[in-house]
Short mmCIF file of C-alpha atoms in Angstrom, two decimals:
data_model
loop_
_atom_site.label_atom_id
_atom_site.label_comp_id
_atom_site.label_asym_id
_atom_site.label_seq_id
_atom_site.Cartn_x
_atom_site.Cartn_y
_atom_site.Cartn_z
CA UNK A 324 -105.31 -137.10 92.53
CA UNK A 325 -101.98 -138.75 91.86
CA UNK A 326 -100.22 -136.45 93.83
CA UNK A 327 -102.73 -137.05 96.40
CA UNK A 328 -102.33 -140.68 96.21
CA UNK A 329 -98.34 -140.68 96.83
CA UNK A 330 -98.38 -138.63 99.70
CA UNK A 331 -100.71 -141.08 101.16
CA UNK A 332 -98.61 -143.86 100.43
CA UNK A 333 -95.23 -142.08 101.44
CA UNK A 334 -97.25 -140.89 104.66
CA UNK A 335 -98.65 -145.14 105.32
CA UNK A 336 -94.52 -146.29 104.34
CA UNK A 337 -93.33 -143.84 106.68
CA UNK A 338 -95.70 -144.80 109.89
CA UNK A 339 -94.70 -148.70 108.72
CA UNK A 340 -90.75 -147.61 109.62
CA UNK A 341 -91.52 -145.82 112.54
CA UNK A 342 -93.63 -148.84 113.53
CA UNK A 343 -90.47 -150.96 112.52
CA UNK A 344 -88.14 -148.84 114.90
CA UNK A 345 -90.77 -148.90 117.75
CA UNK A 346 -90.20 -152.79 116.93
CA UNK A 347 -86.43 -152.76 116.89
CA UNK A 348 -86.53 -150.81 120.44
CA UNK A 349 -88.47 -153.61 121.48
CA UNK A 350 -85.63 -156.17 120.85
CA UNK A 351 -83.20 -153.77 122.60
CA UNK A 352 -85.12 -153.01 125.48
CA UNK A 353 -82.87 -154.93 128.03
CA UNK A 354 -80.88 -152.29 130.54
CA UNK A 355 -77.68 -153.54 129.09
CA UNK A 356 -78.41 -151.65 125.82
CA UNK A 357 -76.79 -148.36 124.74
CA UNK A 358 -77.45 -146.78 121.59
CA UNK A 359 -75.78 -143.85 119.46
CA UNK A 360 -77.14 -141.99 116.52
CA UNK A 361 -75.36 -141.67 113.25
CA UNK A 362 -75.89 -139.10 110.86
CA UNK A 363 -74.62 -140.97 107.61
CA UNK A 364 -74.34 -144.99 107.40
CA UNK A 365 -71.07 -144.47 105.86
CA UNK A 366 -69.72 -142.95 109.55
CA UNK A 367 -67.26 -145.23 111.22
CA UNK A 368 -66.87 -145.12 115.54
CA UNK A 369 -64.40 -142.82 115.99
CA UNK A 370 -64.01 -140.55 118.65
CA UNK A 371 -63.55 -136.67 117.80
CA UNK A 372 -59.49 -136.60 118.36
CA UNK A 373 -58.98 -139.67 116.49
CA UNK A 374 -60.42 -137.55 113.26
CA UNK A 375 -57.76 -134.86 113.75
CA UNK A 376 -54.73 -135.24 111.10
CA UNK A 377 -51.45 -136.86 112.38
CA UNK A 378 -53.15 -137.72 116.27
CA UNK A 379 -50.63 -138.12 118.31
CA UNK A 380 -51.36 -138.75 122.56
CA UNK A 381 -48.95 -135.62 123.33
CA UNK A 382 -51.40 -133.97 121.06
CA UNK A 383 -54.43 -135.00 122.77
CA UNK A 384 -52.63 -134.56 126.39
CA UNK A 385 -51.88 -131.19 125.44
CA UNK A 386 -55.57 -130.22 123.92
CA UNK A 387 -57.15 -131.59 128.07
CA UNK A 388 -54.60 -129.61 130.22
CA UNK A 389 -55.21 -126.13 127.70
CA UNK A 390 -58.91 -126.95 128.17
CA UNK A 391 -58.31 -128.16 131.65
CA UNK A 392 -56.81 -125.20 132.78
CA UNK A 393 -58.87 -122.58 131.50
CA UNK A 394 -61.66 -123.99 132.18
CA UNK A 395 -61.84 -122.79 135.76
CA UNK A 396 -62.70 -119.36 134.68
CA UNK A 397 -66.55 -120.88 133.45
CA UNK A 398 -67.03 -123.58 136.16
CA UNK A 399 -66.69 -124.30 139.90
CA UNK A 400 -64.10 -127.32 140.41
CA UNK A 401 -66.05 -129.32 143.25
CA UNK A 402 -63.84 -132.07 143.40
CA UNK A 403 -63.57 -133.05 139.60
CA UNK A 404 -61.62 -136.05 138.56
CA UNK A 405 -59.85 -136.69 135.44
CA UNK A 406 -62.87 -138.29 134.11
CA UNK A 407 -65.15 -135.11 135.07
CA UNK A 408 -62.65 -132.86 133.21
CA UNK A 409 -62.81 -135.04 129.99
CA UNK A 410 -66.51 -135.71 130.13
CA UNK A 411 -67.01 -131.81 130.38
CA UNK A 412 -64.57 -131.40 127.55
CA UNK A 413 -66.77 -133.67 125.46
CA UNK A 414 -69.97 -132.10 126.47
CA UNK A 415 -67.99 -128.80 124.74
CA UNK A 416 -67.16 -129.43 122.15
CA UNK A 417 -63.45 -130.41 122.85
CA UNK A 418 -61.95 -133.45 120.48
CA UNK A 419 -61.64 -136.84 122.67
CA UNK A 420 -61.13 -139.61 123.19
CA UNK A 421 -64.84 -140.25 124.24
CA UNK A 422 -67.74 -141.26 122.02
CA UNK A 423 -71.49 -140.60 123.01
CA UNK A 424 -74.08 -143.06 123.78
CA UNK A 425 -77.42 -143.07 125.61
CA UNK A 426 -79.01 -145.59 127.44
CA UNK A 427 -82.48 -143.60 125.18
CA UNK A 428 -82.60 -144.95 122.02
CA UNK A 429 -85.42 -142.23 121.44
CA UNK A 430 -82.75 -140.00 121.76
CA UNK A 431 -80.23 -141.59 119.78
CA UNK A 432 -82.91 -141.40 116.86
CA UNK A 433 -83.45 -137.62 117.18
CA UNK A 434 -79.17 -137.31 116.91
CA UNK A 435 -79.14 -139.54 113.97
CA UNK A 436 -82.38 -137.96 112.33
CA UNK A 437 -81.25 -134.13 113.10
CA UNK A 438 -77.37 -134.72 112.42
CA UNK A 439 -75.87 -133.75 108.77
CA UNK A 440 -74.55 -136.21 106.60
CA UNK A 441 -70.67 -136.39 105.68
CA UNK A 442 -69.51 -134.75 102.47
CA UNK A 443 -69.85 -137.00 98.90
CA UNK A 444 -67.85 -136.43 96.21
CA UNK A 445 -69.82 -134.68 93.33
CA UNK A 446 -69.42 -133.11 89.84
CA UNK A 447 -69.98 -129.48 89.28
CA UNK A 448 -69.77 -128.02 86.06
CA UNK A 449 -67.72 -131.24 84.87
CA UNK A 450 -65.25 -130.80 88.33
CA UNK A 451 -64.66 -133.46 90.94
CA UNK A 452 -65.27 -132.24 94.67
CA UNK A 453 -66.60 -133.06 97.79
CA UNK A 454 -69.69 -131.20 99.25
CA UNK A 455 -72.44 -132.16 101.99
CA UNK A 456 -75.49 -133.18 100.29
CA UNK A 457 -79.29 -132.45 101.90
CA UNK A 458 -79.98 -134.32 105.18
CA UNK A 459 -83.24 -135.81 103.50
CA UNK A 460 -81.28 -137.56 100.22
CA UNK A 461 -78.70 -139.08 103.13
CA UNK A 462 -79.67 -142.47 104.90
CA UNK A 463 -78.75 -142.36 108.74
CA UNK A 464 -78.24 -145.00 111.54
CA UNK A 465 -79.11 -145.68 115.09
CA UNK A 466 -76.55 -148.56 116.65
CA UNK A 467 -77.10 -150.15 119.24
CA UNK A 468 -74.37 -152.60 121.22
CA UNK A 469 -74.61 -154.56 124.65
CA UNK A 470 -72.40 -153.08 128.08
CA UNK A 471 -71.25 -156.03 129.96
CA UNK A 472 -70.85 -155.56 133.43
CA UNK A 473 -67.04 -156.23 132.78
CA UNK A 474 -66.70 -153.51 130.27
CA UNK A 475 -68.09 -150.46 132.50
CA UNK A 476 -64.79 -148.68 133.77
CA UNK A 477 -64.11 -148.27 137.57
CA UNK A 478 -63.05 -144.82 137.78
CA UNK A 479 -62.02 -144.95 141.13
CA UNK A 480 -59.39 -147.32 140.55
CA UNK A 481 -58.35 -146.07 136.65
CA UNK A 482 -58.34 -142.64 137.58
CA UNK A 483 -56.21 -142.29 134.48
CA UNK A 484 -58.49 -141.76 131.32
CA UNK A 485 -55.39 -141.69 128.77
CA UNK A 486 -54.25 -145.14 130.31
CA UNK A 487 -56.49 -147.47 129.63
CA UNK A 488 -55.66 -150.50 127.51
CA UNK A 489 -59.54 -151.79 126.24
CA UNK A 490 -62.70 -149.96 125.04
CA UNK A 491 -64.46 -149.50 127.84
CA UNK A 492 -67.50 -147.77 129.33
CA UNK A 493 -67.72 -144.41 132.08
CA UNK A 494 -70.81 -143.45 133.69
CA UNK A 495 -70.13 -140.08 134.28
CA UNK A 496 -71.44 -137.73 136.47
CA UNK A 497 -73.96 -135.19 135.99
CA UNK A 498 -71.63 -132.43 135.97
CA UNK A 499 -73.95 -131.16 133.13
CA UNK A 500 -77.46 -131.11 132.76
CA UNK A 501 -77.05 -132.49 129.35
CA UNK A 502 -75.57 -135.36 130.58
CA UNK A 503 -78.21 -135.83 132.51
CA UNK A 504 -81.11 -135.09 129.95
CA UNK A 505 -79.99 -137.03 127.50
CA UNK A 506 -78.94 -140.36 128.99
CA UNK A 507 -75.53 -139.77 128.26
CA UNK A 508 -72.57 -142.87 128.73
CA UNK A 509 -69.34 -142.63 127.08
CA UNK A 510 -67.68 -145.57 125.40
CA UNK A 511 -63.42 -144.82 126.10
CA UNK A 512 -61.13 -145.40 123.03
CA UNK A 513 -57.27 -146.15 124.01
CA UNK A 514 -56.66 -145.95 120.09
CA UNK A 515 -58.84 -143.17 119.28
CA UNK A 516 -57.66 -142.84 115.39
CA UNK A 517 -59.17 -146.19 115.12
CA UNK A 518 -62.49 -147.46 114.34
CA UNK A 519 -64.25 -149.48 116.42
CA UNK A 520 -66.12 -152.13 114.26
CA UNK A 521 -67.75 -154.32 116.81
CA UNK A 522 -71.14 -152.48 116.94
CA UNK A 523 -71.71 -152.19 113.14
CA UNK A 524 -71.26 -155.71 112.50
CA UNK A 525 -74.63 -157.19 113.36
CA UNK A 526 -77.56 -155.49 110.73
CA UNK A 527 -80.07 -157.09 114.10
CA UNK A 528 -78.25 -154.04 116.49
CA UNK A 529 -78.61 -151.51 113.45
CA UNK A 530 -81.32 -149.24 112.25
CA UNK A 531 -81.42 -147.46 109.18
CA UNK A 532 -83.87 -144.24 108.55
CA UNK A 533 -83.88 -143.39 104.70
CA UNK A 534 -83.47 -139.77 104.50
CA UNK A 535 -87.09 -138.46 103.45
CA UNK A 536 -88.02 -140.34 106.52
CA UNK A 537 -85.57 -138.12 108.64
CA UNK A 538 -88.40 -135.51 109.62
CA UNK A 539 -91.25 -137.62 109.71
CA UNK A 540 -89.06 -139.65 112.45
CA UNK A 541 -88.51 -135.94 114.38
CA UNK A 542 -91.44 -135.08 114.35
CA UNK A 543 -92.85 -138.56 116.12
CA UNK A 544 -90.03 -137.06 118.27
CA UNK A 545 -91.27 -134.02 119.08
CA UNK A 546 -94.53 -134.94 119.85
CA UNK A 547 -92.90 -137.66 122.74
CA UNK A 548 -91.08 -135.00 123.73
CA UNK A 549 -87.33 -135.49 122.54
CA UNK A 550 -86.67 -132.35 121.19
CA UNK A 551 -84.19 -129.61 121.67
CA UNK A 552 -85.03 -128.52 124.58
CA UNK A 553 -85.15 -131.37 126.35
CA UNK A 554 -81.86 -132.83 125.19
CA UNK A 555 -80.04 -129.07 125.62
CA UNK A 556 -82.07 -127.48 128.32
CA UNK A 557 -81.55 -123.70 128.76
CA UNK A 558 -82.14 -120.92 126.23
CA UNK A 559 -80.03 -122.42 124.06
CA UNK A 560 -82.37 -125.53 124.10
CA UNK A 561 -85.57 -123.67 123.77
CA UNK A 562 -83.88 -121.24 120.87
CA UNK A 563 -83.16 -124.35 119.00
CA UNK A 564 -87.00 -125.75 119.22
CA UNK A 565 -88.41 -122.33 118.36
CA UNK A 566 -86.49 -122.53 115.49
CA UNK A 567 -87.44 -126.16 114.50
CA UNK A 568 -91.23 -125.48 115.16
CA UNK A 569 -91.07 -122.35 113.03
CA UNK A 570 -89.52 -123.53 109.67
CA UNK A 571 -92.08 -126.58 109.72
CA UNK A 572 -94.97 -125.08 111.32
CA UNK A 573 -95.34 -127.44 114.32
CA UNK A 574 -96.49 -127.62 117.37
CA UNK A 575 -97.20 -123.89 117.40
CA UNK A 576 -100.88 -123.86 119.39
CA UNK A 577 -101.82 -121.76 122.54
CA UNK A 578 -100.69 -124.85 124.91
CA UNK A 579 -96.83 -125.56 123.91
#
């Protein structure tokens, strides 16, 4: 019975937060609104080359043109500008100077729930080290921050993605049907190795999911139909559901 009665009560605290998010969407629900989904709370806004050790720009120049130049072997270039050549780097996996957003903060939620936390430093067997604990002991973060018309990038005029001087914002192209699927936006970083604080410094444009509350919030997900496939498309997309549905025994009737 007491078993009984905290699953109940975990089940009721869990619909409360869900109800609190559906809230929070509510006060972001303006078309200026972008959101991105964190993995961890302790995760700064930095973009993927900025992580690398010792960035340097002739580093990151060097990474685009390898990438740029090979990457005619995979894809038809229909007239792609510097900015479809980084986007498309970002979109695989490349380190840029690019950070993700989504003008969805349904999917934002599903990147924050689904993501893995950073590594912790732990004792084992009386030795300090750093490992990645379980996703459901880690707290993650959705962030939301407002695009003024001023701060979305003319990429007509700066053609040049490595010479801009402010954070700014691209609406790229849907040279991918990611891009596409998920809502994607890109904020640009000219100092990628540093973090941008702006965002995380109102708690109002944050909001946290504890982690035992990760797959309760994915599977509200699911069910509204931000899942895997949606947000990948393809087999890929589909493999990864299949794979989701199976280990939690979801959504597995005649109809889906």
């Amino acid at each position: 019975m007491a078993r009984s009665t905290t699953i109940i009560r975990q089940g009721t605290r869990q619909l409360r937060n869900w109800r609190r998010f559906q809230d929070w969407i509510d006060d972001h629900s303006g078309s200026a609104w972008v959101f991105r989904g964190l993995g961890d709370t302790e995760f700064s806004l930095v973009p993927t080359i900025g992580r690398i050790q010792r960035y340097t720009l002739s580093r990151e120049r060097s990474v685009l043109a390898s990438f740029r130049r090979r990457a005619l072997q995979f894809t038809n270039d229909l007239g792609f500008t510097n900015w479809d050549y980084l986007a498309l780097a970002q979109h695989h996996g490349v380190p840029t100077r690019l950070l993700d957003w989504t003008t969805n903060p349904l999917v934002a939620a599903f990147f924050a729930a689904s993501a893995s936390p950073g590594e912790k430093e732990v004792t084992i067997r009386r030795r300090a080290g750093r490992a990645t604990p379980q996703a459901n002991t880690v707290t993650c973060r959705i962030v939301a921050t407002r695009v003024p018309h001023s701060a979305v990038v003319d990429m007509d005029s700066d053609d040049d993605p490595l010479a801009m001087s402010n954070i700014g914002f691209v609406l790229p192209r849907a040279i991918s049907t990611r891009i596409g699927s998920q809502s994607g936006i890109f904020s640009v970083h000219p100092s990628p190795d540093q973090p941008w604080l702006t965002p995380l410094m109102d708690a109002n444009h944050r909001f946290d999911i504890v982690g035992e509350d990760r797959d309760f919030f994915l599977r509200r997900l699911f069910y509204l139909g931000v899942d895997p496939l949606y947000l990948m498309g393809g087999l890929d997309g589909l493999g990864a559901r299949a794979a989701w549905q199976a280990r939690r025994g979801i959504g597995l009737g005649a109809i889906t």
